[in-house]
XYZ file of C-alpha atoms in Angstrom:
241
model
C 11.146 -19.859 -2.438
C 11.880 -16.120 -2.511
C 14.820 -15.279 -0.258
C 15.367 -11.628 -1.163
C 13.953 -8.555 -2.871
C 16.365 -5.945 -4.197
C 15.898 -2.430 -5.487
C 19.145 -0.468 -5.791
C 20.686 -0.652 -2.306
C 17.401 -1.507 -0.547
C 17.322 -5.232 0.213
C 14.781 -7.411 2.025
C 15.768 -10.914 3.130
C 13.115 -13.609 3.715
C 13.518 -16.722 5.831
C 11.348 -19.278 7.580
C 13.461 -19.418 10.744
C 15.812 -17.281 12.772
C 18.794 -19.514 11.916
C 18.059 -19.322 8.197
C 17.766 -15.525 8.342
C 21.059 -15.286 10.228
C 22.759 -17.423 7.580
C 21.407 -15.262 4.729
C 22.514 -12.085 6.488
C 25.999 -13.482 7.178
C 26.390 -14.435 3.501
C 25.260 -10.984 2.377
C 27.587 -9.262 4.837
C 30.530 -11.486 3.845
C 30.111 -10.906 0.109
C 29.486 -7.172 0.587
C 32.735 -6.735 2.493
C 34.660 -8.258 -0.404
C 33.602 -5.217 -2.439
C 34.190 -2.762 0.434
C 30.458 -2.415 1.081
C 29.191 -2.257 4.652
C 25.682 -2.888 5.959
C 24.337 -0.003 8.030
C 23.353 -1.583 11.338
C 21.228 1.390 12.414
C 19.116 1.232 9.238
C 18.802 -2.558 9.176
C 15.733 -3.905 10.970
C 14.272 -7.330 11.732
C 10.574 -8.172 11.603
C 8.828 -11.476 12.350
C 5.231 -12.591 11.921
C 2.972 -12.729 14.973
C 5.478 -10.748 17.098
C 7.826 -13.722 17.486
C 11.045 -12.632 19.197
C 13.978 -12.850 16.785
C 17.643 -12.365 17.672
C 19.762 -11.596 14.577
C 23.293 -10.144 14.579
C 25.612 -8.353 12.183
C 29.251 -8.453 13.235
C 28.127 -9.253 16.805
C 25.754 -6.258 16.849
C 22.117 -7.032 17.619
C 19.616 -5.740 15.093
C 16.504 -3.917 16.283
C 13.243 -5.833 15.891
C 10.270 -3.731 14.736
C 6.593 -4.313 14.006
C 6.565 -2.054 10.938
C 9.056 -0.608 8.476
C 9.057 1.397 5.275
C 10.230 -0.129 2.004
C 10.077 1.849 -1.234
C 7.700 4.354 0.423
C 5.276 1.613 1.478
C 4.709 0.506 5.055
C 5.139 -3.205 5.765
C 3.617 -4.528 8.999
C 4.167 -7.787 10.837
C 0.522 -8.840 10.472
C 0.709 -8.597 6.666
C -2.290 -6.260 6.533
C -2.449 -3.029 4.532
C -4.553 -1.095 7.077
C -1.624 0.925 8.451
C -0.310 1.681 4.959
C -3.798 2.680 3.797
C -4.377 5.132 6.637
C -0.872 6.561 6.346
C -1.425 7.206 2.637
C -4.669 9.076 3.272
C -3.013 11.145 6.015
C -0.210 12.111 3.651
C -2.751 13.070 1.024
C -4.581 15.254 3.538
C -1.294 16.914 4.488
C -0.627 17.772 0.834
C -4.152 19.149 0.521
C -3.683 21.308 3.617
C -0.451 22.750 2.193
C -2.386 24.007 -0.853
C -4.803 26.172 1.116
C -3.673 29.318 -0.705
C -4.805 27.763 -3.978
C -8.136 26.613 -2.541
C -8.792 30.113 -1.131
C -7.939 31.904 -4.368
C -10.919 33.539 -6.100
C -8.989 33.939 -9.357
C -8.759 30.170 -9.958
C -11.881 28.441 -11.329
C -13.367 25.600 -9.311
C -12.829 23.196 -12.210
C -9.108 24.001 -12.184
C -8.902 23.502 -8.420
C -10.551 20.088 -8.750
C -8.063 19.097 -11.454
C -5.192 20.265 -9.234
C -6.523 18.151 -6.377
C -6.654 15.090 -8.628
C -3.146 15.781 -9.947
C -1.386 16.739 -6.694
C -3.298 15.130 -3.822
C -4.788 11.895 -5.145
C -1.500 10.406 -6.462
C 0.045 10.777 -2.994
C -2.966 9.211 -1.274
C -3.281 6.294 -3.712
C 0.393 5.436 -4.214
C 0.689 1.654 -4.321
C -3.099 1.164 -4.143
C -2.768 -1.845 -6.461
C -1.618 -3.849 -3.431
C -4.448 -2.785 -1.140
C -7.178 -5.123 0.040
C -10.347 -3.056 0.086
C -12.970 -3.879 2.680
C -16.092 -1.906 3.554
C -14.182 0.255 6.034
C -11.511 1.191 3.478
C -14.115 2.002 0.831
C -15.940 4.268 3.283
C -12.712 6.038 4.198
C -11.861 6.610 0.524
C -15.253 8.189 -0.081
C -14.853 10.370 3.021
C -11.346 11.411 1.923
C -12.652 12.442 -1.496
C -15.521 14.476 -0.042
C -13.256 16.154 2.505
C -10.917 17.186 -0.299
C -13.785 18.658 -2.316
C -15.007 20.603 0.699
C -11.516 22.087 1.064
C -11.467 23.006 -2.620
C -14.843 24.738 -2.302
C -13.813 26.160 1.059
C -16.917 24.843 2.800
C -16.700 24.971 6.573
C -17.519 21.738 8.385
C -20.075 23.757 10.381
C -21.956 24.621 7.166
C -23.493 21.123 7.181
C -23.630 20.896 3.403
C -24.864 17.552 2.077
C -22.474 15.526 -0.052
C -24.739 15.838 -3.087
C -24.651 19.608 -2.727
C -20.845 19.535 -2.612
C -20.642 17.331 -5.711
C -23.070 19.538 -7.640
C -21.150 22.676 -6.689
C -17.873 21.099 -7.835
C -19.497 19.726 -10.989
C -18.124 16.207 -10.468
C -19.199 12.726 -9.412
C -17.582 10.373 -6.917
C -14.705 8.669 -8.706
C -11.783 8.093 -6.330
C -12.951 4.628 -5.257
C -13.632 3.637 -8.873
C -10.173 4.904 -9.826
C -8.522 2.718 -7.178
C -10.545 -0.313 -8.298
C -9.641 0.312 -11.939
C -5.926 0.500 -11.124
C -6.074 -2.718 -9.141
C -7.959 -4.527 -11.912
C -5.527 -3.176 -14.514
C -2.593 -4.530 -12.510
C -4.284 -7.917 -12.186
C -5.062 -8.023 -15.909
C -1.512 -7.038 -16.802
C -0.158 -9.856 -14.647
C -2.566 -12.467 -16.013
C -1.679 -11.589 -19.609
C 1.937 -12.569 -19.074
C 2.872 -15.637 -21.070
C 3.638 -18.810 -19.126
C 4.045 -19.047 -15.384
C 5.457 -16.208 -13.312
C 5.957 -15.372 -9.656
C 3.158 -12.808 -9.564
C 0.598 -15.362 -10.777
C 1.733 -17.888 -8.196
C 1.377 -15.319 -5.417
C -2.087 -14.195 -6.561
C -3.533 -17.685 -7.002
C -1.364 -19.627 -4.571
C -2.429 -20.975 -1.186
C -0.612 -21.334 2.115
C -0.093 -24.811 3.580
C -1.790 -25.764 6.818
C -5.103 -24.850 8.412
C -6.247 -21.280 8.948
C -7.354 -19.875 12.283
C -10.878 -20.350 13.544
C -13.476 -17.748 12.719
C -14.612 -15.927 9.625
C -11.722 -15.425 7.174
C -10.712 -11.856 6.371
C -11.222 -10.475 2.896
C -8.148 -11.268 0.807
C -6.657 -9.393 -2.166
C -8.082 -11.885 -4.674
C -11.516 -11.657 -3.074
C -11.759 -8.093 -4.386
C -11.002 -9.272 -7.921
C -13.574 -12.058 -7.762
C -16.224 -9.729 -6.361
C -15.657 -6.969 -8.914
C -15.365 -9.262 -11.944
C -17.597 -12.185 -10.967
C -14.864 -14.596 -12.043
C -14.038 -17.797 -10.199
C -10.338 -18.318 -9.316
C -10.015 -21.116 -11.871
C -11.723 -19.187 -14.650
C -9.705 -16.027 -14.058
C -6.461 -17.997 -13.939
C -7.153 -19.779 -17.234
C -8.054 -16.525 -18.955
């Protein structure tokens, strides 16, 4: 079982119970103090699935429990969904696009150059970490809308102009490609993981199952469902290959 993830001084501890989490945190705090390292109580947060109340202390100080937190520039939520992260990414991309209005308004810069700048400066911000996204119909629609909104800004089309999307694409001299780019990156990540020799943690997470029965109702689209839909591979076939 994974009990921690570490990147530089950013650490996440995992536990199946409040007592186990408290024990892990006490061990980390005890060892850190041996090397004169202190855990910042204000920056340390606690999160539990399904909003379960959790009381965890560091040196008799109660840690704040949250329903979302940022780790390595990605938002982690208590429900395990990527919806909040997805929308936050698109909002950040729109903010970057809005800050480049002087470039979009410039008549001395060709449209083709503006489109390339959008793909180089705006899209990477909006699609950061997209390999971990689970794309459903709503997310795919939002990606298409984000791409078209960016092109309208590049061409400086007012929303009151009521230009059709095909007209915008023809004027920019491009085709829709943001959604395909996200899919390609996700498939590339999956292929890279599957090509690893022997067993590894990533493979176990992708093809593993959770014990117990799921909740009633139609199951939500999972990360692997995207891979199976896009490739037509069964879970057993894709795992063996």
